Coordinates of C-alpha atoms in Angstrom, one line a residue:
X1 CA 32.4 -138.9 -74.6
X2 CA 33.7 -137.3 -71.4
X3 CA 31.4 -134.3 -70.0
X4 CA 31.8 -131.8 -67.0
X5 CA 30.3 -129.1 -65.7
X6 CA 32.5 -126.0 -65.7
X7 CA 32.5 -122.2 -65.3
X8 CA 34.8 -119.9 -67.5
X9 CA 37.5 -117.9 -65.5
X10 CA 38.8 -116.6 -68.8
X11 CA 39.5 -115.6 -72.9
X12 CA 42.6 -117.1 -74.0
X13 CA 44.2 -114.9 -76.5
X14 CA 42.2 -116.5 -79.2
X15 CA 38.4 -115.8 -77.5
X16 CA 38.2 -119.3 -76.4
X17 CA 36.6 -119.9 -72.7
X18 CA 39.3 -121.3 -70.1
X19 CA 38.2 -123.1 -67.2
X20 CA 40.1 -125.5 -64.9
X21 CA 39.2 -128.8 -63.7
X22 CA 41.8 -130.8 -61.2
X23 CA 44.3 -128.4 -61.6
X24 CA 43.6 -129.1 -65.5
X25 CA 43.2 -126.3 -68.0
X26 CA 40.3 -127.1 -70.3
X27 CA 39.7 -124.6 -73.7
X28 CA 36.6 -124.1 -74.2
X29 CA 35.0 -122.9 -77.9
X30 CA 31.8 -120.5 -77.6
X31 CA 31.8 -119.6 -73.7
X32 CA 32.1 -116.4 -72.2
X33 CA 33.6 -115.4 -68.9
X34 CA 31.4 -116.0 -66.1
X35 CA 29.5 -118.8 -68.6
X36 CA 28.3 -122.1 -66.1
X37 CA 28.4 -124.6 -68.9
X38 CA 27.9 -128.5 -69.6
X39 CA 31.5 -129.1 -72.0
X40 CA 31.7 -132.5 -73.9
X41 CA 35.8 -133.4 -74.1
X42 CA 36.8 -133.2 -77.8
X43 CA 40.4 -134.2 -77.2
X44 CA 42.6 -134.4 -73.5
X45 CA 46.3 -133.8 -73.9
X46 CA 48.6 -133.7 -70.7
X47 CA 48.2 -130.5 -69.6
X48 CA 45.3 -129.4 -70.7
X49 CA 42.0 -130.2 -72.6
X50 CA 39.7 -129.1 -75.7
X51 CA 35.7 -128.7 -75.0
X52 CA 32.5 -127.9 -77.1
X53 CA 29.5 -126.6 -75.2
X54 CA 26.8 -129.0 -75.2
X55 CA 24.7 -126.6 -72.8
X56 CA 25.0 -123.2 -71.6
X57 CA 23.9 -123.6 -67.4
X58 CA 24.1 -120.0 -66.8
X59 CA 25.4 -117.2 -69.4
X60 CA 27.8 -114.8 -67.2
X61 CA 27.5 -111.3 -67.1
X62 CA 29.7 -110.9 -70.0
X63 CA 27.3 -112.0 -72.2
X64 CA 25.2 -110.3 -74.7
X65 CA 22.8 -111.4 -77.4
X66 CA 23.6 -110.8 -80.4
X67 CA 21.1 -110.2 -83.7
X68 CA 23.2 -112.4 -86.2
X69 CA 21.6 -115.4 -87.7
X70 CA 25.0 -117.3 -88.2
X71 CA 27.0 -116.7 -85.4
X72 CA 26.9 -120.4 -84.5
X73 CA 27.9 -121.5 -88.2
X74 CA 29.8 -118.8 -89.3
X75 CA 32.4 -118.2 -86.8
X76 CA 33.9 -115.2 -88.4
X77 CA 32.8 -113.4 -85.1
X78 CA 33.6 -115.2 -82.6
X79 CA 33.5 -112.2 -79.9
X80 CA 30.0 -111.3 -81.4
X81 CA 28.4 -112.4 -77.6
X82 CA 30.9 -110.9 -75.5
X83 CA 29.5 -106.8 -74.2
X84 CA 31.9 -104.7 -76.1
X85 CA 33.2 -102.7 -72.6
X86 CA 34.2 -106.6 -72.1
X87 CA 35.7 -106.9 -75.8
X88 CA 37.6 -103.6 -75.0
X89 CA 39.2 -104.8 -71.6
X90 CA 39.8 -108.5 -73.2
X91 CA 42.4 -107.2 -75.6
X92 CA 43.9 -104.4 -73.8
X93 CA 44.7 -107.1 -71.2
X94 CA 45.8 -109.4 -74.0
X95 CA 48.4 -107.1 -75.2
X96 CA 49.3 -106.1 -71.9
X97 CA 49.9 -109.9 -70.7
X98 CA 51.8 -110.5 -74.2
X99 CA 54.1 -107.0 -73.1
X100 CA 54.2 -108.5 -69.8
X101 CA 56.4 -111.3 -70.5
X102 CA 58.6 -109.4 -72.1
X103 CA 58.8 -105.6 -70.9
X104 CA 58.0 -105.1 -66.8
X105 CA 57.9 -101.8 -66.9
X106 CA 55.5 -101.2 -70.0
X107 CA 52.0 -99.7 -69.7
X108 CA 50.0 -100.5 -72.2
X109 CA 47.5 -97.3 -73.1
X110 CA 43.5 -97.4 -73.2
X111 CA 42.5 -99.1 -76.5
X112 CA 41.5 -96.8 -79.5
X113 CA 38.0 -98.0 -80.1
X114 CA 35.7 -98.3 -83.2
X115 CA 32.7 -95.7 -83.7
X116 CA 30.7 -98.5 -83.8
X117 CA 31.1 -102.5 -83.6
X118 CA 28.3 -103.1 -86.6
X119 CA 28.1 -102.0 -89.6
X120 CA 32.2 -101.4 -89.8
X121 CA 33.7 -103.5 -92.6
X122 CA 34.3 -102.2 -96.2
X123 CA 34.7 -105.7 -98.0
X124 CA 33.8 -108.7 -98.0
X125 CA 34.4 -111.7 -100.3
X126 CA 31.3 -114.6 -100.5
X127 CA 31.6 -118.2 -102.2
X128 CA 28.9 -119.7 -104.1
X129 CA 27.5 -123.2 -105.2
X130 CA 24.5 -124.5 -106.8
X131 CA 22.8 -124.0 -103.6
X132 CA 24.1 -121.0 -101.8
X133 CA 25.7 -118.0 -101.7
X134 CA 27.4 -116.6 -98.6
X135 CA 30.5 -117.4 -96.4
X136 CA 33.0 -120.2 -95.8
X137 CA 31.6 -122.1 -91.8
X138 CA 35.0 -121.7 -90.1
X139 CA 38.1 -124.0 -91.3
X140 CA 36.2 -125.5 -93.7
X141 CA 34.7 -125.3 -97.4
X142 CA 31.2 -125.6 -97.0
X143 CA 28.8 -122.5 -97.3
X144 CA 27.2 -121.0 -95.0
X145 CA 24.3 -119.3 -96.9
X146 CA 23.8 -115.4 -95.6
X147 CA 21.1 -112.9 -97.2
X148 CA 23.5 -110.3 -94.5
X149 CA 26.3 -109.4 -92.6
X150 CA 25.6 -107.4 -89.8
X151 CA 29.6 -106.0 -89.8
X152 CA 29.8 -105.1 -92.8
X153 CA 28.4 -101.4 -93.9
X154 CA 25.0 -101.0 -95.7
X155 CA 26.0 -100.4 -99.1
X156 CA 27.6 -104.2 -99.3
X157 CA 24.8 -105.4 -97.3
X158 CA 22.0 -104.1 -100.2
X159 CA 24.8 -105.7 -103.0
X160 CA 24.5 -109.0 -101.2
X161 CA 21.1 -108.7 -101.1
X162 CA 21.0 -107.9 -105.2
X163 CA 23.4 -110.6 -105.1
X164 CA 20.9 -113.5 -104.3
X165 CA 18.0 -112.4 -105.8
X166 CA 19.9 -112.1 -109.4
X167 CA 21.2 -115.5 -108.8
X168 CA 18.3 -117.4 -107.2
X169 CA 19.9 -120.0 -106.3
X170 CA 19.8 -121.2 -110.1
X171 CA 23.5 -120.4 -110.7
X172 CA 26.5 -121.1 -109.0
X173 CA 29.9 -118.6 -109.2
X174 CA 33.5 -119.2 -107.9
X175 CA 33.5 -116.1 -105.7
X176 CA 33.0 -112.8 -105.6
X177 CA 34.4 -109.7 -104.0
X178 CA 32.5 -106.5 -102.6
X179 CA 34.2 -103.5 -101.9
X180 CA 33.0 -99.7 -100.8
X181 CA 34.2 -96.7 -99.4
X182 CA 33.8 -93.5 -97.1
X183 CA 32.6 -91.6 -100.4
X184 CA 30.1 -94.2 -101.4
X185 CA 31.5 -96.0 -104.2
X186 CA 31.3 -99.5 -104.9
X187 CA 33.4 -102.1 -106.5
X188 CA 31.9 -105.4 -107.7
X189 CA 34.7 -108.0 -108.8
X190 CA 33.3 -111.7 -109.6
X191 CA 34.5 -115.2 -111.0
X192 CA 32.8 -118.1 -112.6
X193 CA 30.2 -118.5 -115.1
X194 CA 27.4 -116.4 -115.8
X195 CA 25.8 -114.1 -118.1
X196 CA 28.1 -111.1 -118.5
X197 CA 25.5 -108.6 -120.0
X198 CA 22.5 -109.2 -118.1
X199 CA 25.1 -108.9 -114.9
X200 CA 26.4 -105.3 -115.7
X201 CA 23.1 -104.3 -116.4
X202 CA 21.7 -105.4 -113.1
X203 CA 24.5 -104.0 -111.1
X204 CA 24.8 -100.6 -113.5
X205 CA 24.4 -98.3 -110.5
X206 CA 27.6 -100.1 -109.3
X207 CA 31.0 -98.1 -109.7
X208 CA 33.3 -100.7 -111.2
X209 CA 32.1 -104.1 -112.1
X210 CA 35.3 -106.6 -112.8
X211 CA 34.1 -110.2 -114.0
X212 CA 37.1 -112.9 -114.5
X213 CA 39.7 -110.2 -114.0
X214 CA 38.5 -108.1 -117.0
X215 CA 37.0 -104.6 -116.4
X216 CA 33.4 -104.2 -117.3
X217 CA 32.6 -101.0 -116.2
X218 CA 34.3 -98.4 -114.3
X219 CA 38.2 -97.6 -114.2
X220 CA 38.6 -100.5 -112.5
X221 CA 39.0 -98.6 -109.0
X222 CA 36.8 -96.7 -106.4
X223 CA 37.8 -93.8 -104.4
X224 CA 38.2 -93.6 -100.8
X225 CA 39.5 -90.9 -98.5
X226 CA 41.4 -91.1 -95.4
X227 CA 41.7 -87.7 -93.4
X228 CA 42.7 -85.1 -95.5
X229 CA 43.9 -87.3 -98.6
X230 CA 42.3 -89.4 -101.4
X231 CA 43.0 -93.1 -102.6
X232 CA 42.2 -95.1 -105.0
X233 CA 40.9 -98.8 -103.6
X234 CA 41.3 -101.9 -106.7
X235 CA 40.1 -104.8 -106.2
X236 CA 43.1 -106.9 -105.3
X237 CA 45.4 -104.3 -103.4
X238 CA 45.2 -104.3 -99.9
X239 CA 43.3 -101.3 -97.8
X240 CA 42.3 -101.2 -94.4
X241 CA 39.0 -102.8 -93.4
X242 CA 37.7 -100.9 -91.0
X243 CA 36.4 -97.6 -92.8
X244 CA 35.5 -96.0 -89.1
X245 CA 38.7 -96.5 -87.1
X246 CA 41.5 -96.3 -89.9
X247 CA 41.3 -92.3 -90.1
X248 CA 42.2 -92.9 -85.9
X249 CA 45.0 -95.2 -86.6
X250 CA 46.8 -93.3 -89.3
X251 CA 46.0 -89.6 -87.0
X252 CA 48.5 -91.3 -84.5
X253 CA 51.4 -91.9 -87.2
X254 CA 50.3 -88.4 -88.3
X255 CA 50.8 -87.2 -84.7
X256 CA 54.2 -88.7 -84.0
X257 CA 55.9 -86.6 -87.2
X258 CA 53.8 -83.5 -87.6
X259 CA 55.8 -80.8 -86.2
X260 CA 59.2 -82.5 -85.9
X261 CA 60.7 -81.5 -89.3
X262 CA 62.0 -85.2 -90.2
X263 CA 63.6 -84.8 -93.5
X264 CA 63.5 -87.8 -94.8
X265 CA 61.4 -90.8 -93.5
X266 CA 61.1 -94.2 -94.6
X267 CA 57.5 -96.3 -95.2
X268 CA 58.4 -100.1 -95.4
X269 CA 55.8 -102.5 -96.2
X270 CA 54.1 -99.4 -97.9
X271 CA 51.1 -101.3 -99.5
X272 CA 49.1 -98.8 -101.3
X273 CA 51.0 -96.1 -100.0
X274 CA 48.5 -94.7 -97.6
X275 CA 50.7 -94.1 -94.5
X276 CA 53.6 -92.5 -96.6
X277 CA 51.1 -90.2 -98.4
X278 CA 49.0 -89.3 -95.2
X279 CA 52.3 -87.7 -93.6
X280 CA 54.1 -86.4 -96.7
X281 CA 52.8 -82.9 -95.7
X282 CA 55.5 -82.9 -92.7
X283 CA 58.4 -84.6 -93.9
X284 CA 60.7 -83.5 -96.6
X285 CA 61.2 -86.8 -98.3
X286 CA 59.3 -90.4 -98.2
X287 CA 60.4 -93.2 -99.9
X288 CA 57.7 -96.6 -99.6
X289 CA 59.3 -100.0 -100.6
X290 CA 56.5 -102.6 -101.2
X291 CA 56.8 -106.4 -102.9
X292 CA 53.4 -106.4 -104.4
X293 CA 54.0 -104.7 -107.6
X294 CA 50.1 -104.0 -108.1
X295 CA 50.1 -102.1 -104.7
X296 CA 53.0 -100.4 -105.8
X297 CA 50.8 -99.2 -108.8
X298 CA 48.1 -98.1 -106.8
X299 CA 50.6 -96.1 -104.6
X300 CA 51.8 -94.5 -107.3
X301 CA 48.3 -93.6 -108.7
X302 CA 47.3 -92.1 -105.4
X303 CA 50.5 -90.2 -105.2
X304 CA 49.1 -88.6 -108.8
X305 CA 45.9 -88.4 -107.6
X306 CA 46.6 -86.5 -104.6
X307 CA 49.6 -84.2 -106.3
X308 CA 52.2 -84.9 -104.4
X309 CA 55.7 -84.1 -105.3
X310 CA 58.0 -85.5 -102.0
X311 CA 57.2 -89.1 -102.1
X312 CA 58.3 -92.3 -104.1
X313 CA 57.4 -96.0 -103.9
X314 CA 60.1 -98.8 -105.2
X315 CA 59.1 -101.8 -105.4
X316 CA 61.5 -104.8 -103.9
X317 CA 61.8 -106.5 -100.6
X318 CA 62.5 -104.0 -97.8
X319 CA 65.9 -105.6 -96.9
X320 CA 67.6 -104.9 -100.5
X321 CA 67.4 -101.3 -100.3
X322 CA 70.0 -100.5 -97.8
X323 CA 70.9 -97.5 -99.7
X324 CA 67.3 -95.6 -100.0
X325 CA 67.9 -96.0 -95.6
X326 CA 70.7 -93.4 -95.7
X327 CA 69.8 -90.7 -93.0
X328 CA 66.7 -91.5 -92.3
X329 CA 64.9 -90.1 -89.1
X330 CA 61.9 -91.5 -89.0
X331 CA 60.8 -95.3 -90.0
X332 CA 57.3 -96.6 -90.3
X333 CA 56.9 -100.0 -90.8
X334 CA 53.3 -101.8 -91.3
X335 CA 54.6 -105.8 -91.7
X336 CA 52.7 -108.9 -92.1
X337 CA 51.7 -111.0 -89.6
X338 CA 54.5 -113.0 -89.6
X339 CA 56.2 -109.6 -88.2
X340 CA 60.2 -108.8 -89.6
X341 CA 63.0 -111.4 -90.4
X342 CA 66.3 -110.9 -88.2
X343 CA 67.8 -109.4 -91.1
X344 CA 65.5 -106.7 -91.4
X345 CA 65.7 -105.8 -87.6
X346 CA 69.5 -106.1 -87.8
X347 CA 69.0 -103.1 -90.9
X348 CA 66.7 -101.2 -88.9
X349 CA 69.4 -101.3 -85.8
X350 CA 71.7 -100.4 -89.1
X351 CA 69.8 -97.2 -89.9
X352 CA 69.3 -96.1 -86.2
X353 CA 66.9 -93.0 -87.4
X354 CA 65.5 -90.7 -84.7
X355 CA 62.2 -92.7 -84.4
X356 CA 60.7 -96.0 -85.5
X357 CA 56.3 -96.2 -85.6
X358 CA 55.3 -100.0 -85.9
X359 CA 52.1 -101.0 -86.8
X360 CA 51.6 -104.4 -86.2
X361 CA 48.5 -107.1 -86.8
X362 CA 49.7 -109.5 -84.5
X363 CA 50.8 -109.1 -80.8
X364 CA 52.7 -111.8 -80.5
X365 CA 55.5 -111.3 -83.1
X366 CA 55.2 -107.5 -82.3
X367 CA 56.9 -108.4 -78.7
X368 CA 59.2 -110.9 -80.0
X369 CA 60.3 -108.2 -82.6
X370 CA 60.8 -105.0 -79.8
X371 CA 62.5 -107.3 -77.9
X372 CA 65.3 -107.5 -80.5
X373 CA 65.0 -103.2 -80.9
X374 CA 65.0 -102.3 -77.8
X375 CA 68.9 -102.8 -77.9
X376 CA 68.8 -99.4 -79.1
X377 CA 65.6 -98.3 -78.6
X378 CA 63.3 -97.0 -75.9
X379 CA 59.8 -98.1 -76.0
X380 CA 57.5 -95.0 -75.9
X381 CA 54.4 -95.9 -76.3
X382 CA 52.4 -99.1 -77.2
X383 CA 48.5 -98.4 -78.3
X384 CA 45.9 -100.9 -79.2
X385 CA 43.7 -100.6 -82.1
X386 CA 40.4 -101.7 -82.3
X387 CA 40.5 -102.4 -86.1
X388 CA 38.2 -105.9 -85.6
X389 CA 35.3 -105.7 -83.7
X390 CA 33.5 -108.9 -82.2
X391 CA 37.1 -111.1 -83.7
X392 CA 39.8 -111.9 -81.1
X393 CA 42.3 -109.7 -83.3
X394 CA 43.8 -106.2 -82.4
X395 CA 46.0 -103.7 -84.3
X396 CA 48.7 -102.0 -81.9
X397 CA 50.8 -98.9 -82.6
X398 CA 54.3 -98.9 -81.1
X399 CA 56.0 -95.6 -81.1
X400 CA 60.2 -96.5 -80.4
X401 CA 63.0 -93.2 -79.5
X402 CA 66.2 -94.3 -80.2
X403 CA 68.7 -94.5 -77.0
X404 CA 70.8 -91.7 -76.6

C-alpha cells in the first residue's frame, strides 16, 4: 500500500481531515487540523484520494484528548478529539460555506451552543449478542461492547450499567432502548428473549418497562418538560435528543411569534407536537400535520396533558392539506433530512403567510430548499444549533419574511 506523510489543512463537512498532495486532495479519516500524520492510501480516484492514519507525527493544536474508551471503534463521535471552541467554529464555517454557494450576501450568526458537550444525550439504543452488549462499530454489525457512554446523561449511564451486570454476558437480546428526561424519568423498552419477571423486578425503580412491544410497567410513557410545557416521551415517537440545548432551540421559534398576534399558524412535520404546543400561547390557532400516526397520538396526548384548547394535529402528508393552509401567517416546518419535495415548496410559495421558521437537520438540503423560497422570500436570519456535540451534524434555524 501507498503511504505519505501529510499535514491536515481542514474538516470536510463530514469531520474528515483534508490535506493536499500534488495538487491532489486526499480525505483523511481520524485527523484533526493541524494533525502531521503518516496516511496509508485506501483508495485513489482522479481527483482526489481516501487515507487511514497509520501514525499520528504531530497532533495540531486542535486536538484534545478525550476520556472515551471507544472512540477508535465506536465512531459515533467522530469530533470527540477536536477542542470544542474548534467544534464550534468548524460548523459555523460549514454552514456558512454551504450558504456561501448559494446566498452572497448571508451572514450566518454565532452558533447556539450546548451547556455542555458530555453527558447531553437522552436516549440511546444498544445491541446485544452472546458476548456483548453495547453499540454497533460504525457501518457495520459487529458490537462494540460499552459498560458507558460518556454523551449520554447519567441516569442512562447507571441503566447500562444494571444492564450488563443483569445479563452477564450469559444472555444475549435483540436490542434495547433507553430513554430519560429533564424530570428524571426513565423508560426501559427491550426485545429478544429473556426472563420477563426477574427483568421487571430488577429494573422496578424504572418508570416504564416495555419488553417485545408489550407494556410491563408504567403507562407506557415518561414525562418530559420543555420550557414552560409538558410532554409525554414513548418509546417509539420521536423527541429531541439533546435534553440541554432543545429548550434554546424551541425559545427562538417562541421568539419569532410571541408578540406578533399571528392568528393562525401552521406546524408541518409536527412530530409529537412539541413546536406547535410550545407557541400555542401566542397564536390564535395551530394546526400540526404529521404522517406517523403514533406521534400524532402522542401530540394529541400532550395537547390533553397540557390543556390546551387552540391547537389540532391531523395526521396525512403535509402536501394533501391545502385547505387547513388557508390564511395562514406564520409556517413552521421541522422536515426530515431529505428536506421538502418541490411540491411542497410550490404549496408553501401557494400559502405565502407572513413568515416561514425552518428547522432543518441537514445544511445541505436546507440551502437547496431556500434557494427555491427565496422567490418570494427574504432570508432573515439563519442560526446554527448545536444539537450534536463531538458528531459532524448541526441543527440550523432559518427565519424567512415574505417579500413585499
Amino acid at each position: 500500500m501507498e503511504t505519505k506523510t501529510l499535514k491536515i489543512e481542514k474538516l470536510d463537512h463530514f469531520g474528515r481531515g483534508i490535506a493536499r498532495n500534488n495538487n491532489k486532495v486526499i480525505f483523511v479519516d481520524n485527523a484533526l487540523i493541524g494533525d502531521e500524520v503518516e496516511v496509508e492510501i485506501v483508495n485513489s480516484k482522479n481527483n482526489f484520494s481516501n487515507g487511514r492514519v497509520v501514525k499520528y507525527l504531530k497532533r495540531g493544536e486542535s486536538y484534545t484528548k478525550s476520556n472515551c474508551l471507544y472512540e477508535k471503534e465506536c465512531g459515533g463521535c467522530k469530533l470527540i478529539n477536536l477542542k470544542y471552541e474548534w467544534e464550534k467554529k468548524f460548523k459555523e464555517e460549514k454552514v456558512q460555506e454551504l450558504f456561501n454557494k448559494k446566498f452572497k450576501d448571508i451572514k450566518v450568526e454565532k452558533i447556539v451552543t450546548s451547556n455542555d458537550s458530555f453527558n447531553y444525550r437522552n436516549k440511546i439504543t444498544l445491541h446485544s449478542n452472546h458476548h456483548h452488549i453495547g453499540l454497533y462499530r460504525e457501518k457495520s454489525n459487529e458490537i462494540v461492547d460499552i459498560d458507558k457512554c460518556l454523551i449520554v446523561n447519567d441516569k442512562i449511564n447507571d441503566v447500562i450499567k444494571r444492564v450488563k451486570t443483569f445479563f452477564n454476558n450469559q444472555n444475549s437480546f435483540d436490542q434495547i432502548v433507553i430513554k430519560s428526561s429533564n424530570l428524571e424519568e426513565v423508560l426501559i423498552s427491550i426485545k429478544g428473549k429473556l426472563d420477563e419477571e426477574k427483568f421487571i423486578d430488577y429494573f422496578s425503580d424504572c418508570d416504564t418497562i416495555i419488553i417485545n412491544d408489550e407494556i410491563k410497567k408504567g403507562t407506557g410513557y415518561i414525562k418530559d418538560k420543555i420550557l414552560d410545557k409538558y410532554f409525554y416521551v414513548s418509546s417509539k415517537s420521536f423527541f429531541q435528543v439533546n435534553n440541554l440545548t432543545t429548550p434554546k432551540l424551541y425559545q427562538l421559534v417562541v421568539d419569532e411569534v410571541k408578540n406578533k398576534n399571528y392568528s393562525k399558524a401552521l406546524d408541518l412535520y409536527s412530530g409529537t407536537g412539541t413546536i406547535g404546543i410550545l407557541i400555542s400561547d401566542y397564536v390564535g390557532q395551530v394546526i400540526g400535520i404529521e404522517i406517523e400516526k403514533s406521534a400524532v397520538n402522542d401530540a394529541l396526548r400532550n395537547v390533553k396533558l397540557n390543556d390546551i384548547k387552540n391547537a389540532k394535529f391531523i395526521c396525512g402528508d403535509v402536501k394533501d392539506f391545502k385547505e387547513q393552509y388557508k390564511n395562514s401567517d406564520v409556517v413552521i416546518i421541522d422536515p426530515p433530512r431529505s428536506g421538502l419535495s418541490k411540491e411542497m415548496i410550490t404549496n408553501l410559495l401557494e400559502i405565502a403567510s407572513q413568515k416561514i421558521i425552518y428547522i432543518s437537520c441537514n445544511p445541505n438540503t436546507l440551502v437547496r430548499d431556500l434557494e427555491l423560497l427565496t422567490s418570494n422570500y427574504v432570508i432573515d436570519k439563519v442560526i446554527p444549533v448545536d444539537m450534536f456535540p463531538h458528531t459532524y451534524h448541526v441543527e440550523t434555524v432559518s427565519i424567512l419574511t415574505k417579500k413585499d
